[in-house]
CSV table of C-alpha atoms and ligand atoms in Angstrom, one decimal:
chain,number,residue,atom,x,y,z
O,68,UNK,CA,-32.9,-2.1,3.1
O,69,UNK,CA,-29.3,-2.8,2.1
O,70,UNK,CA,-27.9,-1.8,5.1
O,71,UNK,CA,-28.6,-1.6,8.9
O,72,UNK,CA,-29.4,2.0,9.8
O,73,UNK,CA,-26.8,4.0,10.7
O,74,UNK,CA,-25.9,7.9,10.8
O,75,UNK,CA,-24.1,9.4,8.1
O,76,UNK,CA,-21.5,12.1,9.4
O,77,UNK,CA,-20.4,14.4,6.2
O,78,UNK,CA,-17.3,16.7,7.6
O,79,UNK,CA,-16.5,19.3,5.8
O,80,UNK,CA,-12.4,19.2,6.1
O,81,UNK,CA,-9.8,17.1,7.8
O,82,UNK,CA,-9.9,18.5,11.2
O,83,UNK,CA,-13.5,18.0,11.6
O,84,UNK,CA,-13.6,14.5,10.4
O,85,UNK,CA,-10.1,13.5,13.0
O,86,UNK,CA,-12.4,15.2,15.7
O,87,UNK,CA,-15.7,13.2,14.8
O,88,UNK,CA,-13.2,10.2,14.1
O,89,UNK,CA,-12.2,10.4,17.9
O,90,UNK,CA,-15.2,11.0,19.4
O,91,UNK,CA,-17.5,8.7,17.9
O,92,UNK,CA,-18.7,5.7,19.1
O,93,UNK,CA,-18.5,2.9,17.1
O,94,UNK,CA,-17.8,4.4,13.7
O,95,UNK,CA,-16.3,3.5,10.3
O,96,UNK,CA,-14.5,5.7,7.8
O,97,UNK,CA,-15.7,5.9,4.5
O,98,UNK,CA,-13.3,7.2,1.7
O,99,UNK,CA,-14.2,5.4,-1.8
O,100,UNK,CA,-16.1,3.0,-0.7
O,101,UNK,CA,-15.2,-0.3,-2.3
O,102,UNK,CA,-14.8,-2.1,0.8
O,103,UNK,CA,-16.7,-0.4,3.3
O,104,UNK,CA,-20.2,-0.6,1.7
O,105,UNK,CA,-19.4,-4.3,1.0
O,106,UNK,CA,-18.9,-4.9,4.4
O,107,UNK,CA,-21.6,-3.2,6.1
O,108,UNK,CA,-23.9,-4.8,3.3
O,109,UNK,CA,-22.4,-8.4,3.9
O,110,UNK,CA,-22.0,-8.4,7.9
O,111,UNK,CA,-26.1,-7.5,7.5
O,112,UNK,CA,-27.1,-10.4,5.1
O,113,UNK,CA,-25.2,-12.3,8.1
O,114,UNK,CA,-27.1,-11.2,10.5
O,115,UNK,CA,-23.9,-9.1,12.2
O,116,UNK,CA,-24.3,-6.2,14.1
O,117,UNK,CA,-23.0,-3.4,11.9
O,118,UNK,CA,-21.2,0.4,12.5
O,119,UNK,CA,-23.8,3.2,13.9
O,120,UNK,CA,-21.9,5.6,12.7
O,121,UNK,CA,-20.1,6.4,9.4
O,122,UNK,CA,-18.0,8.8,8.9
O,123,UNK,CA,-17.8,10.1,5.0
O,124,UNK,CA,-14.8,12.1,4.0
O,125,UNK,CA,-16.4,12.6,0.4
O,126,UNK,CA,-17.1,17.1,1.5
O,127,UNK,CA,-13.0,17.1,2.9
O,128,UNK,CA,-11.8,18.5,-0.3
O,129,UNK,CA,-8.4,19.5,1.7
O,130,UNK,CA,-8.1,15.1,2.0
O,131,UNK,CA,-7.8,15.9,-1.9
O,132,UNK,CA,-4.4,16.0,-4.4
O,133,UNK,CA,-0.9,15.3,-5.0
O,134,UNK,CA,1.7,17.4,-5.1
O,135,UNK,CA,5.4,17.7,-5.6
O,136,UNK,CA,7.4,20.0,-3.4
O,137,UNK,CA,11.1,20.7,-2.2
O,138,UNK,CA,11.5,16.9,-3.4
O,139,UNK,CA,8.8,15.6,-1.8
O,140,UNK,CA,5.7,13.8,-2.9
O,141,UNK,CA,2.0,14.4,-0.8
O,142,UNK,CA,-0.3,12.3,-1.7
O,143,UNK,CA,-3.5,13.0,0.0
O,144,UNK,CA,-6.0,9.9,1.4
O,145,UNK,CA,-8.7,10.8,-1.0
O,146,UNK,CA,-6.9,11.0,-3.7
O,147,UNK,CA,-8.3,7.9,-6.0
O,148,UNK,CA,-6.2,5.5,-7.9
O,149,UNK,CA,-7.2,6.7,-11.0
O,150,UNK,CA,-6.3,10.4,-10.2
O,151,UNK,CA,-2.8,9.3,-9.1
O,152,UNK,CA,-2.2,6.9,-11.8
O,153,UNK,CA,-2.6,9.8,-14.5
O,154,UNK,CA,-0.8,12.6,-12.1
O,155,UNK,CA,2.3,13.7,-13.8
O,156,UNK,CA,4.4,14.1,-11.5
O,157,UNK,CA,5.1,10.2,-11.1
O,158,UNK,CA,8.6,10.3,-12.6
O,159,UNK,CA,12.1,8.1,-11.6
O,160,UNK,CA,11.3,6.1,-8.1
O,161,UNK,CA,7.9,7.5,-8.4
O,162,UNK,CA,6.9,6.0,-11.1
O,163,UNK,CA,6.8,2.4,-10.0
O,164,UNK,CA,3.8,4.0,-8.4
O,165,UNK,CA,2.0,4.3,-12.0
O,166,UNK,CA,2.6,0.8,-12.4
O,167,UNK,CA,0.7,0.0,-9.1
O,168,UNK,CA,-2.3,2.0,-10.0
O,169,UNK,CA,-2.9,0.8,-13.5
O,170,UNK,CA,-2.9,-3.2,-12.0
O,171,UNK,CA,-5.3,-2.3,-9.1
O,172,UNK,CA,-8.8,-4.2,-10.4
O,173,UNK,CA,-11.2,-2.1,-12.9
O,174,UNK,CA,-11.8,1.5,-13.7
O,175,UNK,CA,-14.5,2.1,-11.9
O,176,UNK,CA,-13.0,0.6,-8.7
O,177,UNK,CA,-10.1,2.7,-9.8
O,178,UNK,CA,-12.3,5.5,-10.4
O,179,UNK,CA,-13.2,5.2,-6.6
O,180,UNK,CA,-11.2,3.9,-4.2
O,181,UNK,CA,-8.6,6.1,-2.5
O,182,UNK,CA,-4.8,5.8,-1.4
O,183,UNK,CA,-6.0,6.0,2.1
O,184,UNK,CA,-8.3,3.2,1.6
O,185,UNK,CA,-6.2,0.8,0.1
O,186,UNK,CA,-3.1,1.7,2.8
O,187,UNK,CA,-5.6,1.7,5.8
O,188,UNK,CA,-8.3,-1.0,5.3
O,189,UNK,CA,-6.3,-3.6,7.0
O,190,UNK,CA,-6.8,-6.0,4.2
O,191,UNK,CA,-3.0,-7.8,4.3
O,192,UNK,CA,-3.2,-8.1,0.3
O,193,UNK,CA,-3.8,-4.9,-1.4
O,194,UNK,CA,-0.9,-3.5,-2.8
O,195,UNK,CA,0.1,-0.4,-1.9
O,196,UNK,CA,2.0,-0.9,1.2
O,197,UNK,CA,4.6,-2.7,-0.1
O,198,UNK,CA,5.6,0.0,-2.4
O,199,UNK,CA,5.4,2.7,0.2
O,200,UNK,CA,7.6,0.8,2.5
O,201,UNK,CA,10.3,0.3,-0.8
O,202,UNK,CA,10.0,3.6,-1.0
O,203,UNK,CA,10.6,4.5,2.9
O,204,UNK,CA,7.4,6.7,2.6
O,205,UNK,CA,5.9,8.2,5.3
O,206,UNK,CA,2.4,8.2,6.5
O,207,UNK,CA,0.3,11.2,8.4
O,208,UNK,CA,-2.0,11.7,10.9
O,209,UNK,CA,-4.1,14.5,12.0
O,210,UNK,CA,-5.2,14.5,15.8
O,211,UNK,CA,-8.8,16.1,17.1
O,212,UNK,CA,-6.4,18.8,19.1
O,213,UNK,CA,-4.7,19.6,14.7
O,214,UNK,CA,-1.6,18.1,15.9
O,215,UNK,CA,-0.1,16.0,12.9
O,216,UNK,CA,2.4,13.3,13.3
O,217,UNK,CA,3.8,10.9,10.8
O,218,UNK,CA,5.6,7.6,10.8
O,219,UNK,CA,7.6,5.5,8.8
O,220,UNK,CA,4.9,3.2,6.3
O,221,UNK,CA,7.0,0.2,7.4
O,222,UNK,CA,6.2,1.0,11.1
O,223,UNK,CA,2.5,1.1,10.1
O,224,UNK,CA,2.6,-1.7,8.7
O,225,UNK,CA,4.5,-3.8,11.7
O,226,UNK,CA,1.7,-2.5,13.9
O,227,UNK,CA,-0.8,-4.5,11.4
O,228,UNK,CA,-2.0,-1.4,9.6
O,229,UNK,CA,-4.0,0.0,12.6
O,230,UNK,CA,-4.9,3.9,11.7
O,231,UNK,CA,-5.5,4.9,15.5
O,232,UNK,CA,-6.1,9.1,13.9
O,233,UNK,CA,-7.8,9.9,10.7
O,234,UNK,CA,-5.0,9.2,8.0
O,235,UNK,CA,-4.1,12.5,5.8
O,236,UNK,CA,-1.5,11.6,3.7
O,237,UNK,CA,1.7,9.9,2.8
O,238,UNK,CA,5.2,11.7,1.8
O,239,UNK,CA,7.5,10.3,-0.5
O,240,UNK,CA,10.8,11.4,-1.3
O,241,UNK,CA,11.2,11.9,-5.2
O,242,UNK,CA,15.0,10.7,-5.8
O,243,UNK,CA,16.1,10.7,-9.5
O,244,UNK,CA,19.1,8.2,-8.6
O,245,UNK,CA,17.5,5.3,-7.7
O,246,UNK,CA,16.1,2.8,-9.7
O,247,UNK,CA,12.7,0.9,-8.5
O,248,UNK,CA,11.3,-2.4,-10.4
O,249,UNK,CA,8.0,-4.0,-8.9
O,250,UNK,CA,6.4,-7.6,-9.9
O,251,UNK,CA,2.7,-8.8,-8.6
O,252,UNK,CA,1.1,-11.9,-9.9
O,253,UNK,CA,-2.5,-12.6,-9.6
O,254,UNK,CA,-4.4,-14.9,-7.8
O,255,UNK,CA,-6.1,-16.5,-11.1
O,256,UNK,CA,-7.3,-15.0,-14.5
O,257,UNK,CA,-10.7,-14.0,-13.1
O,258,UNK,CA,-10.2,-12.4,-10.0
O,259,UNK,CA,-7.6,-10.0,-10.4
O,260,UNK,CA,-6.6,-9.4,-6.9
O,261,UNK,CA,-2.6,-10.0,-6.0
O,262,UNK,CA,-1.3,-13.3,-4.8
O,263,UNK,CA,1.7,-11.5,-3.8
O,264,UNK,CA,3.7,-8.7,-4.9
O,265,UNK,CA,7.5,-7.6,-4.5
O,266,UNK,CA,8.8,-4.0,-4.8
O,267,UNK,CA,12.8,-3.0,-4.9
O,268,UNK,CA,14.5,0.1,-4.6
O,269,UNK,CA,18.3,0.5,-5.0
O,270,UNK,CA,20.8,3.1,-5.7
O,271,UNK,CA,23.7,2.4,-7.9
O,272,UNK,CA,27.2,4.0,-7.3
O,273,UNK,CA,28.4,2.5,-11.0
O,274,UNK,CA,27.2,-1.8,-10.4
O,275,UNK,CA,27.4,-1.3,-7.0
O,276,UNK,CA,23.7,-1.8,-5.2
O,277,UNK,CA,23.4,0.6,-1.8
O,278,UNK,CA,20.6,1.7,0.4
O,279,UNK,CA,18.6,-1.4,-0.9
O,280,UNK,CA,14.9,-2.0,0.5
O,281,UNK,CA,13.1,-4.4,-0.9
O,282,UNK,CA,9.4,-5.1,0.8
O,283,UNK,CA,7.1,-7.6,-0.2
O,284,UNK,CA,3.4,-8.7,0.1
O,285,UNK,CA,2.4,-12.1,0.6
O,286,UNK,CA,-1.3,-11.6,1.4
O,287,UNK,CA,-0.9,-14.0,4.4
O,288,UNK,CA,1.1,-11.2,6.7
O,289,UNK,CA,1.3,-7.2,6.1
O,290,UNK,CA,3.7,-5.7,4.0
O,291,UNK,CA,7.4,-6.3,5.2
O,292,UNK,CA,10.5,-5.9,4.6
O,293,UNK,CA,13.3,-9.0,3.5
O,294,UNK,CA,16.3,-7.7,5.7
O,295,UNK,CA,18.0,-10.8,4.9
O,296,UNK,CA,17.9,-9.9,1.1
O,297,UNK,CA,18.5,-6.3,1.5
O,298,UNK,CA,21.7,-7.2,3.4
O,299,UNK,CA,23.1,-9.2,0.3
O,300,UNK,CA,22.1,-6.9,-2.2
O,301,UNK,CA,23.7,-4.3,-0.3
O,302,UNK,CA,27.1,-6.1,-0.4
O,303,UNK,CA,26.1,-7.0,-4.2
O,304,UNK,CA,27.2,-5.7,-7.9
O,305,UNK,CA,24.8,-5.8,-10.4
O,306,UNK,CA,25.9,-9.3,-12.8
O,307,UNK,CA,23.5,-10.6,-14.9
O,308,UNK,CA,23.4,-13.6,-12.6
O,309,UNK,CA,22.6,-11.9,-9.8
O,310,UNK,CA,18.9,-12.1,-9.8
O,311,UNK,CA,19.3,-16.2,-9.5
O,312,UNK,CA,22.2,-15.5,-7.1
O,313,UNK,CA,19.6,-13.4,-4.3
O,314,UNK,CA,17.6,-16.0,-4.3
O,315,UNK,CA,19.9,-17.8,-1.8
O,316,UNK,CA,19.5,-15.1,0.8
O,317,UNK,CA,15.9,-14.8,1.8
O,318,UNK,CA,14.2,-14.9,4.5
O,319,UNK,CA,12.7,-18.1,4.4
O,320,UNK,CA,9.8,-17.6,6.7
O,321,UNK,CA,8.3,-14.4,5.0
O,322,UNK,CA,7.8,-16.8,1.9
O,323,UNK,CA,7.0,-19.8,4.0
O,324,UNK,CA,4.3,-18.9,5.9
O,325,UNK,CA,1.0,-20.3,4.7
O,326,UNK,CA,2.6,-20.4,1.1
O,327,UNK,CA,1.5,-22.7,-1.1
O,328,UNK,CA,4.7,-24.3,-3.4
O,329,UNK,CA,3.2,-22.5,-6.4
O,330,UNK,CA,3.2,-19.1,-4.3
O,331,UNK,CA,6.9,-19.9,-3.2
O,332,UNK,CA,7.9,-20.2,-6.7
O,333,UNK,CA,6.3,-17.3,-7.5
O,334,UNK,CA,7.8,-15.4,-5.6
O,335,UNK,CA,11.3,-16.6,-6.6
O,336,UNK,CA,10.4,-15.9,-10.3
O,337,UNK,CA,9.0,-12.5,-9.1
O,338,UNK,CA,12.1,-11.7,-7.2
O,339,UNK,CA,14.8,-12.7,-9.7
O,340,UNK,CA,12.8,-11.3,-12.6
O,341,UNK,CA,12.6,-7.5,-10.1
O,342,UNK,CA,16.2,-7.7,-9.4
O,343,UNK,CA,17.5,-8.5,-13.0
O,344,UNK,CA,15.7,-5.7,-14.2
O,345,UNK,CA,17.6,-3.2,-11.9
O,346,UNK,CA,21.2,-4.9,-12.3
O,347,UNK,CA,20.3,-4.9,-16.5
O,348,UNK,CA,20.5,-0.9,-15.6
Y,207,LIG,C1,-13.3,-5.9,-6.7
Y,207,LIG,C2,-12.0,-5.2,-6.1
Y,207,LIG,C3,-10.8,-5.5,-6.6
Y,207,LIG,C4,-9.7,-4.9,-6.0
Y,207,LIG,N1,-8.4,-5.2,-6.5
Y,207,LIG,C5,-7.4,-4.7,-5.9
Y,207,LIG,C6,-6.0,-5.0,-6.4
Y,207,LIG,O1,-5.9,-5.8,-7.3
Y,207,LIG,N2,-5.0,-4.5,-5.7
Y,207,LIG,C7,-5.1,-3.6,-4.6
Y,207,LIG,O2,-4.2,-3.2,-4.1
Y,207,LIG,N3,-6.4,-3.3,-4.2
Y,207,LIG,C8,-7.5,-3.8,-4.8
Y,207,LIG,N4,-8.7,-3.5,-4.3
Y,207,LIG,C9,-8.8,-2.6,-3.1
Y,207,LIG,C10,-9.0,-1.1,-3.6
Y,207,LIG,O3,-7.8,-0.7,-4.2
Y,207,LIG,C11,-9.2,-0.1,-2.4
Y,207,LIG,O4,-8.1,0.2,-1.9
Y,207,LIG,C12,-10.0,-0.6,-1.3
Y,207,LIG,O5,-11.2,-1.1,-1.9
Y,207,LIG,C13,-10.4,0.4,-0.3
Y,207,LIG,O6,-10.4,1.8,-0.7
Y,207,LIG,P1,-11.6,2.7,-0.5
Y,207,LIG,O7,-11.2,4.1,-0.8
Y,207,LIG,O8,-12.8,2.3,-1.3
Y,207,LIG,O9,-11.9,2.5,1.0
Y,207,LIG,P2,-13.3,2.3,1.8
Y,207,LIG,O10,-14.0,1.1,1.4
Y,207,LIG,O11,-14.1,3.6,1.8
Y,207,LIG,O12,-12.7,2.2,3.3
Y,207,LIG,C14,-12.1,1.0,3.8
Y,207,LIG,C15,-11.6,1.3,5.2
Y,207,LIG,O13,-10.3,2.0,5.1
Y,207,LIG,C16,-10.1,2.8,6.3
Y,207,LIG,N5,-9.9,4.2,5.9
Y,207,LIG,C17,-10.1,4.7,4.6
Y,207,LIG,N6,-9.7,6.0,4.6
Y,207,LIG,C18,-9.2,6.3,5.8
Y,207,LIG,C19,-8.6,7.4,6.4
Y,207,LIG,N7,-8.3,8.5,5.7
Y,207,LIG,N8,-8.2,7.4,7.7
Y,207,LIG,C20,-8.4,6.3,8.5
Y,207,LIG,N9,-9.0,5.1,8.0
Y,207,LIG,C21,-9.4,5.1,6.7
Y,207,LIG,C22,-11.4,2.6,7.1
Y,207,LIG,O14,-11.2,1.6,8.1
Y,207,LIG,C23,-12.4,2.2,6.1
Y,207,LIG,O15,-13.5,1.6,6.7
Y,207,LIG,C24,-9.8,-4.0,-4.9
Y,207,LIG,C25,-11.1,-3.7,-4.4
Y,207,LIG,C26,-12.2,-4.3,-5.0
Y,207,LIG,C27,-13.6,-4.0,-4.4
């Protein structure tokens, strides 16, 4: 056998799997797949003890879709990369979300894994969370009483990604005035995971940079945010120099920690190359 035994729950909507989620011992969400089944298969060639329970959320079709309303983007957890990478709706700041899917590994990991997996699977490097916290998403959860509640991604990700409730979905606000560029760079030409990646989201008034966020990824820590840069970006105007010029107000220890020199020049390149796109308008 591949795996330890365990018992399969199937749910057949949200509220039944945030109900089993709480009241389960021992017991591990499974959404695409991709990492889960991994695990469980690794931990027993190890000789680990593995989850009893697992808790499928393949029957919640209400975990399903993306929509657009009042301004706002839903993007459901089981949504899978591939289905959000070829949803429509992913126009201005949204877009940058397109870009995200289409570098995330292969098709048919694209094909499977979900937006809830990749936000919630507490790996520090997948990719996604930097882009929600550019984007000052928001990310839901659904109690075993139906109660919702939502916080800012940046919060999740401060409190190391922990999803306490079954995760439902993320909100993003679709804003046709502001302008988004994002950079990864892979850790070497086989394994196409990211070494790091960068995301920036501005709004100009004329050359004027406002309401900056700009979140980064560098695989060591979760997703975060570089006030430091934000601050001086806020105060900036977009000059063609100005890409080179940010690069003087970072906060050092984001890039620092456990960083390699190549991985702190990278992420200078990245930088630069993310904010001379916005200022070039
Ligand atoms: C070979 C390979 C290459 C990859 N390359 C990249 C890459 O380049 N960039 C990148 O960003 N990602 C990459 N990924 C990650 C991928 O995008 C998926 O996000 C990731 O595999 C998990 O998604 P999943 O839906 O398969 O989750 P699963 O494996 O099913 O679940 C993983 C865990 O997430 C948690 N979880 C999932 N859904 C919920 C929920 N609704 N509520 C609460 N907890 C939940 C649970 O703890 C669960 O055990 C790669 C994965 C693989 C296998």
């Amino acid at each position: 056998m591949l795996l330890n035994p365990l018992t399969l729950h199937v749910p057949k909507n949200a509220l039944e799997a945030a109900r089993l989620f709480k009241e389960l011992e021992d017991v591990k969400v499974l959404a695409g797949g991709t990492f889960l089944l991994n695990s469980l298969k690794l931990l027993k060639t190890k000789g680990t003890k593995t989850a009893k329970n697992v808790l499928s959320l393949a029957k919640a079709t209400d975990l399903k879709g993306a929509s657009l309303n009042g301004g706002v983007l839903t993007i459901k957890a089981m949504t899978t990369i591939t289905e959000l990478f070829e949803n429509p709706l992913l126009a201005d700041n949204l877009a940058v979300l397109r870009t995200v899917c289409r570098n995330i590994s292969t098709n048919p990991i694209r094909n499977m894994a979900t937006v809830g997996g990749n936000l919630t699977c507490r790996y520090t490097w997948t990719e996604m969370g930097a882009v929600m916290i550019a984007l000052d998403a928001r990310m839901h959860f659904l109690a075993p009483d139906g109660k919702e509640s939502a916080m800012p991604a940046e919060d999740f990700f401060k409190n190391a990604a922990r999803a306490e409730q079954l995760f439902t979905h993320v909100t993003i606000n679709h804003d046709p005035k502001s302008t988004v560029a994002y950079r990864r760079v892979r850790k070497t030409m086989h394994v196409d995971v990211p070494l790091l990646a960068v995301c920036a989201h501005t709004t100009l008034s004329g050359k004027q940079w406002a309401n900056t966020r700009v979140a980064v990824n560098n695989g060591t820590a979760f997703a975060q945010r570089d006030y430091t840069l934000e601050k001086f970006l806020n105060t900036s105007r977009s000059t063609p120099d100005l890409g080179a010029r940010a690069l003087d107000h970072l906060t050092k220890d984001i890039y620092d920690t456990r960083s390699s020199e190549y991985k702190q020049h990278m992420f200078r390149v990245s930088l630069k190359s993310a904010i001379e796109e916005i200022a070039k308008g």
